[in-house]
Amino acid sequence: DVKVTQSSRYLVKRTGEKVFLECVQDMDHENMFWYRQDPGLGLRLIYFSYDVKMKEKGDIPEGYSVSREKKERFSLILESASTNQTSMYLCASSTIPQAFVGGYTFGSGTRLTVV
Amino acid sequence: EDKVVQSPLSLVVHEGDTVTLNCSYEVTNFRSLLWYKQEKKAPTFLFMLTSSGIEKKSGRLSSILDKKELFSILNITATQTGDSAVYLCAGNYYGGATNKLIFGTGTLLAVQP
């Protein structure tokens, strides 16, 4: 089974801190994604990466950056955490479009609280 | 603007009931429609629908897509308490270098004993 692992299940950080959320997948998937999930707003795409060192902004990239130095790892960085970034963060991975038969595989999520 | 709309937002049923969850979409360069089940953590994949009118089934769950009306439904028969979850619908499109998903806000299903 494809496994997507997010390093932390729960995090509490202070306003202004730099926060790193880590995601690792073990199926050699080319594509990786970061979403945030908020009540009433659903899942919204923050950033995605289709190859090592390649990244593209999603729908809500402001206040975030990402890093993909290795194929299996995709990090989300909150440069200066703010309370409006309190949310559930979900990482996902997928294979190439030509083999896209099972959708995305998601990690278990990181619930981040910024105080 | 692309969007995926799910209805109802929530519903409560009793074990044994049959439920129908709805998903309408307006997605540019649409390729497929996906359903996920989310129980407090990672969404898990249920179905991917590419063609109109072809029902996909997995146990008590089934789903169908209507590409003319831009609509999909997810049916659950003989519901069980373990079906309680948020059900997410997503429209798949090819954007940039990869497949992307645009999600609805989900339907919260509560199945009471």
Short mmCIF file of C-alpha atoms in Angstrom, two decimals:
data_model
loop_
_atom_site.label_atom_id
_atom_site.label_comp_id
_atom_site.label_asym_id
_atom_site.label_seq_id
_atom_site.Cartn_x
_atom_site.Cartn_y
_atom_site.Cartn_z
CA ASP A 1 0.00 0.00 0.00
CA VAL A 2 1.06 3.53 -0.70
CA LYS A 3 1.89 5.26 2.47
CA VAL A 4 2.03 8.98 3.03
CA THR A 5 3.38 9.91 6.41
CA GLN A 6 3.11 13.28 8.06
CA SER A 7 5.59 13.79 10.84
CA SER A 8 3.27 15.30 13.43
CA ARG A 9 -0.35 14.61 14.23
CA TYR A 10 -0.80 17.67 16.43
CA LEU A 11 1.29 20.83 16.72
CA VAL A 12 0.93 23.96 18.82
CA LYS A 13 3.05 26.91 17.81
CA ARG A 14 3.29 30.55 18.79
CA THR A 15 2.51 33.48 16.53
CA GLY A 16 5.59 34.51 14.57
CA GLU A 17 7.35 31.15 14.79
CA LYS A 18 8.70 29.45 11.70
CA VAL A 19 6.91 26.12 11.31
CA PHE A 20 7.92 23.10 9.27
CA LEU A 21 5.42 20.40 8.32
CA GLU A 22 7.01 17.31 6.86
CA CYS A 23 5.54 14.74 4.52
CA VAL A 24 7.13 11.56 3.20
CA GLN A 25 5.74 9.08 0.68
CA ASP A 26 7.14 5.67 -0.06
CA MET A 27 5.76 4.82 -3.50
CA ASP A 28 8.02 6.85 -5.75
CA HIS A 29 5.17 9.19 -6.71
CA GLU A 30 6.08 12.14 -8.88
CA ASN A 31 3.45 14.53 -7.55
CA MET A 32 2.95 15.80 -4.04
CA PHE A 33 0.44 18.29 -2.66
CA TRP A 34 -0.29 20.31 0.44
CA TYR A 35 -3.88 21.15 1.34
CA ARG A 36 -5.46 22.82 4.30
CA GLN A 37 -8.90 21.78 5.47
CA ASP A 38 -11.23 24.15 7.30
CA PRO A 39 -14.87 23.71 8.30
CA GLY A 40 -17.21 25.02 5.63
CA LEU A 41 -14.35 25.61 3.19
CA GLY A 42 -13.30 22.07 2.39
CA LEU A 43 -9.82 21.23 1.15
CA ARG A 44 -7.91 24.03 -0.46
CA LEU A 45 -4.66 23.57 -2.36
CA ILE A 46 -1.69 25.49 -0.97
CA TYR A 47 1.20 24.24 -3.12
CA PHE A 48 2.07 21.27 -5.21
CA SER A 49 5.18 19.75 -6.72
CA TYR A 50 5.44 17.61 -9.83
CA ASP A 51 9.14 16.85 -9.60
CA VAL A 52 12.14 17.34 -7.36
CA LYS A 53 12.84 21.04 -6.87
CA MET A 54 9.75 21.92 -8.94
CA LYS A 55 6.84 23.61 -7.26
CA GLU A 56 3.77 25.56 -8.18
CA LYS A 57 1.39 27.72 -6.21
CA GLY A 58 -2.06 26.44 -5.51
CA ASP A 59 -5.10 28.50 -4.65
CA ILE A 60 -3.97 29.88 -1.30
CA PRO A 61 -0.14 30.11 -1.21
CA GLU A 62 0.13 33.35 0.76
CA GLY A 63 2.09 32.91 3.96
CA TYR A 64 3.46 29.53 2.94
CA SER A 65 6.44 28.14 1.09
CA VAL A 66 7.50 24.60 0.21
CA SER A 67 10.60 22.57 -0.35
CA ARG A 68 11.16 19.38 -2.30
CA GLU A 69 14.81 18.41 -2.27
CA LYS A 70 14.14 14.68 -2.58
CA LYS A 71 11.41 12.90 -4.48
CA GLU A 72 9.90 11.28 -1.41
CA ARG A 73 9.78 14.35 0.82
CA PHE A 74 7.69 17.51 0.54
CA SER A 75 7.86 20.13 3.27
CA LEU A 76 5.45 22.95 3.97
CA ILE A 77 6.91 26.00 5.68
CA LEU A 78 5.01 28.69 7.49
CA GLU A 79 7.53 31.52 7.51
CA SER A 80 5.88 33.42 10.36
CA ALA A 81 2.90 31.58 11.78
CA SER A 82 -0.29 33.50 12.35
CA THR A 83 -3.51 32.54 14.11
CA ASN A 84 -5.39 32.39 10.80
CA GLN A 85 -3.14 29.50 9.82
CA THR A 86 -4.66 27.34 12.52
CA SER A 87 -6.02 24.45 10.50
CA MET A 88 -5.77 20.80 9.51
CA TYR A 89 -2.98 20.32 6.97
CA LEU A 90 -3.13 17.35 4.63
CA CYS A 91 -0.34 16.09 2.42
CA ALA A 92 -1.09 13.93 -0.61
CA SER A 93 0.78 12.22 -3.39
CA SER A 94 -0.11 10.83 -6.79
CA THR A 95 1.50 9.18 -9.74
CA ILE A 96 1.82 10.56 -13.26
CA PRO A 97 -1.37 11.63 -15.09
CA GLN A 98 -1.25 8.68 -17.46
CA ALA A 99 -1.51 6.28 -14.52
CA PHE A 100 -3.93 8.32 -12.42
CA VAL A 101 -6.42 5.59 -11.57
CA GLY A 102 -6.54 5.73 -7.80
CA GLY A 103 -6.60 9.42 -7.17
CA TYR A 104 -4.47 10.94 -4.48
CA THR A 105 -3.21 9.14 -1.41
CA PHE A 106 -3.45 11.29 1.67
CA GLY A 107 -1.48 11.44 4.88
CA SER A 108 -3.28 11.42 8.22
CA GLY A 109 -3.03 15.14 8.60
CA THR A 110 -1.39 17.57 10.99
CA ARG A 111 -3.68 19.66 13.15
CA LEU A 112 -1.81 22.91 13.71
CA THR A 113 -2.87 25.41 16.32
CA VAL A 114 -1.19 28.81 16.34
CA VAL A 115 -1.59 30.68 19.62
CA GLU B 1 -14.61 29.90 -11.55
CA ASP B 2 -14.33 26.15 -11.08
CA LYS B 3 -16.36 24.70 -8.26
CA VAL B 4 -17.69 21.49 -6.76
CA VAL B 5 -20.86 21.62 -4.69
CA GLN B 6 -22.04 18.84 -2.43
CA SER B 7 -25.43 18.34 -0.87
CA PRO B 8 -26.71 17.91 1.69
CA LEU B 9 -24.11 19.44 3.99
CA SER B 10 -25.03 16.91 6.64
CA LEU B 11 -27.58 14.24 7.36
CA VAL B 12 -28.49 11.85 10.12
CA VAL B 13 -29.95 8.43 9.35
CA HIS B 14 -30.60 5.18 11.18
CA GLU B 15 -28.82 1.94 10.56
CA GLY B 16 -30.31 0.11 7.62
CA ASP B 17 -31.38 3.25 5.78
CA THR B 18 -30.27 4.00 2.23
CA VAL B 19 -28.67 7.39 1.57
CA THR B 20 -27.84 9.34 -1.57
CA LEU B 21 -25.15 11.99 -1.55
CA ASN B 22 -25.02 14.54 -4.33
CA CYS B 23 -22.18 16.27 -6.11
CA SER B 24 -22.39 18.84 -8.89
CA TYR B 25 -19.37 20.28 -10.59
CA GLU B 26 -18.18 22.97 -12.93
CA VAL B 27 -14.57 22.14 -13.72
CA THR B 28 -12.63 23.34 -16.72
CA ASN B 29 -10.76 20.58 -18.57
CA PHE B 30 -12.65 18.02 -16.51
CA ARG B 31 -11.24 14.50 -16.57
CA SER B 32 -12.91 12.54 -13.79
CA LEU B 33 -14.88 12.72 -10.57
CA LEU B 34 -13.58 11.19 -7.36
CA TRP B 35 -15.21 10.25 -4.07
CA TYR B 36 -13.37 9.96 -0.76
CA LYS B 37 -14.42 8.95 2.74
CA GLN B 38 -12.85 10.83 5.66
CA GLU B 39 -13.09 9.51 9.22
CA LYS B 40 -11.27 12.00 11.43
CA LYS B 41 -8.00 11.63 9.57
CA ALA B 42 -6.81 10.81 6.06
CA PRO B 43 -9.39 10.81 3.28
CA THR B 44 -9.51 7.34 1.77
CA PHE B 45 -10.24 6.77 -1.88
CA LEU B 46 -13.62 5.27 -2.83
CA PHE B 47 -14.26 5.72 -6.54
CA MET B 48 -13.02 7.46 -9.63
CA LEU B 49 -15.60 7.99 -12.37
CA THR B 50 -14.59 8.89 -15.88
CA SER B 51 -17.49 7.86 -18.08
CA SER B 52 -21.15 8.79 -17.90
CA GLY B 53 -23.74 6.21 -16.94
CA ILE B 54 -21.37 3.47 -15.80
CA GLU B 55 -22.03 2.56 -12.19
CA LYS B 56 -19.12 1.68 -9.97
CA LYS B 57 -19.82 -0.56 -6.98
CA SER B 58 -17.94 -1.58 -3.90
CA GLY B 59 -19.99 -3.58 -1.44
CA ARG B 60 -22.87 -1.41 -0.26
CA LEU B 61 -21.48 1.71 -1.94
CA SER B 62 -22.11 2.68 -5.52
CA SER B 63 -21.61 5.78 -7.61
CA ILE B 64 -22.47 7.09 -11.04
CA LEU B 65 -21.53 10.10 -13.13
CA ASP B 66 -23.62 12.20 -15.50
CA LYS B 67 -21.28 14.28 -17.64
CA LYS B 68 -24.14 15.98 -19.46
CA GLU B 69 -25.74 17.29 -16.28
CA LEU B 70 -22.35 17.65 -14.51
CA PHE B 71 -23.50 15.58 -11.59
CA SER B 72 -22.57 12.53 -9.58
CA ILE B 73 -24.25 10.61 -6.79
CA LEU B 74 -22.91 8.28 -4.14
CA ASN B 75 -25.35 5.71 -2.79
CA ILE B 76 -24.94 3.77 0.41
CA THR B 77 -27.42 0.99 1.07
CA ALA B 78 -28.11 -0.72 4.40
CA THR B 79 -26.08 1.90 6.25
CA GLN B 80 -24.01 0.93 9.29
CA THR B 81 -22.55 3.03 12.08
CA GLY B 82 -19.15 2.53 10.47
CA ASP B 83 -20.35 4.52 7.48
CA SER B 84 -20.40 7.65 9.64
CA ALA B 85 -17.87 10.00 8.07
CA VAL B 86 -17.42 13.02 5.87
CA TYR B 87 -17.79 12.12 2.20
CA LEU B 88 -15.77 14.28 -0.15
CA CYS B 89 -16.34 14.74 -3.84
CA ALA B 90 -13.59 16.11 -6.08
CA GLY B 91 -13.36 17.13 -9.71
CA ASN B 92 -10.17 16.12 -11.45
CA TYR B 93 -8.63 18.27 -14.16
CA TYR B 94 -5.29 18.46 -15.86
CA GLY B 95 -3.59 21.69 -14.87
CA GLY B 96 0.02 22.51 -15.58
CA ALA B 97 2.13 19.40 -15.24
CA THR B 98 -0.20 17.15 -13.33
CA ASN B 99 -3.68 16.11 -12.34
CA LYS B 100 -5.30 18.39 -9.83
CA LEU B 101 -8.36 17.98 -7.67
CA ILE B 102 -10.88 20.60 -6.65
CA PHE B 103 -12.89 19.49 -3.64
CA GLY B 104 -16.38 20.11 -2.43
CA THR B 105 -16.93 20.97 1.22
CA GLY B 106 -18.14 17.47 1.98
CA THR B 107 -21.26 15.81 3.33
CA LEU B 108 -21.21 14.80 6.99
CA LEU B 109 -23.09 11.53 7.41
CA ALA B 110 -24.06 10.31 10.87
CA VAL B 111 -25.55 6.83 11.12
CA GLN B 112 -27.34 6.17 14.40
CA PRO B 113 -27.80 2.66 15.82
#
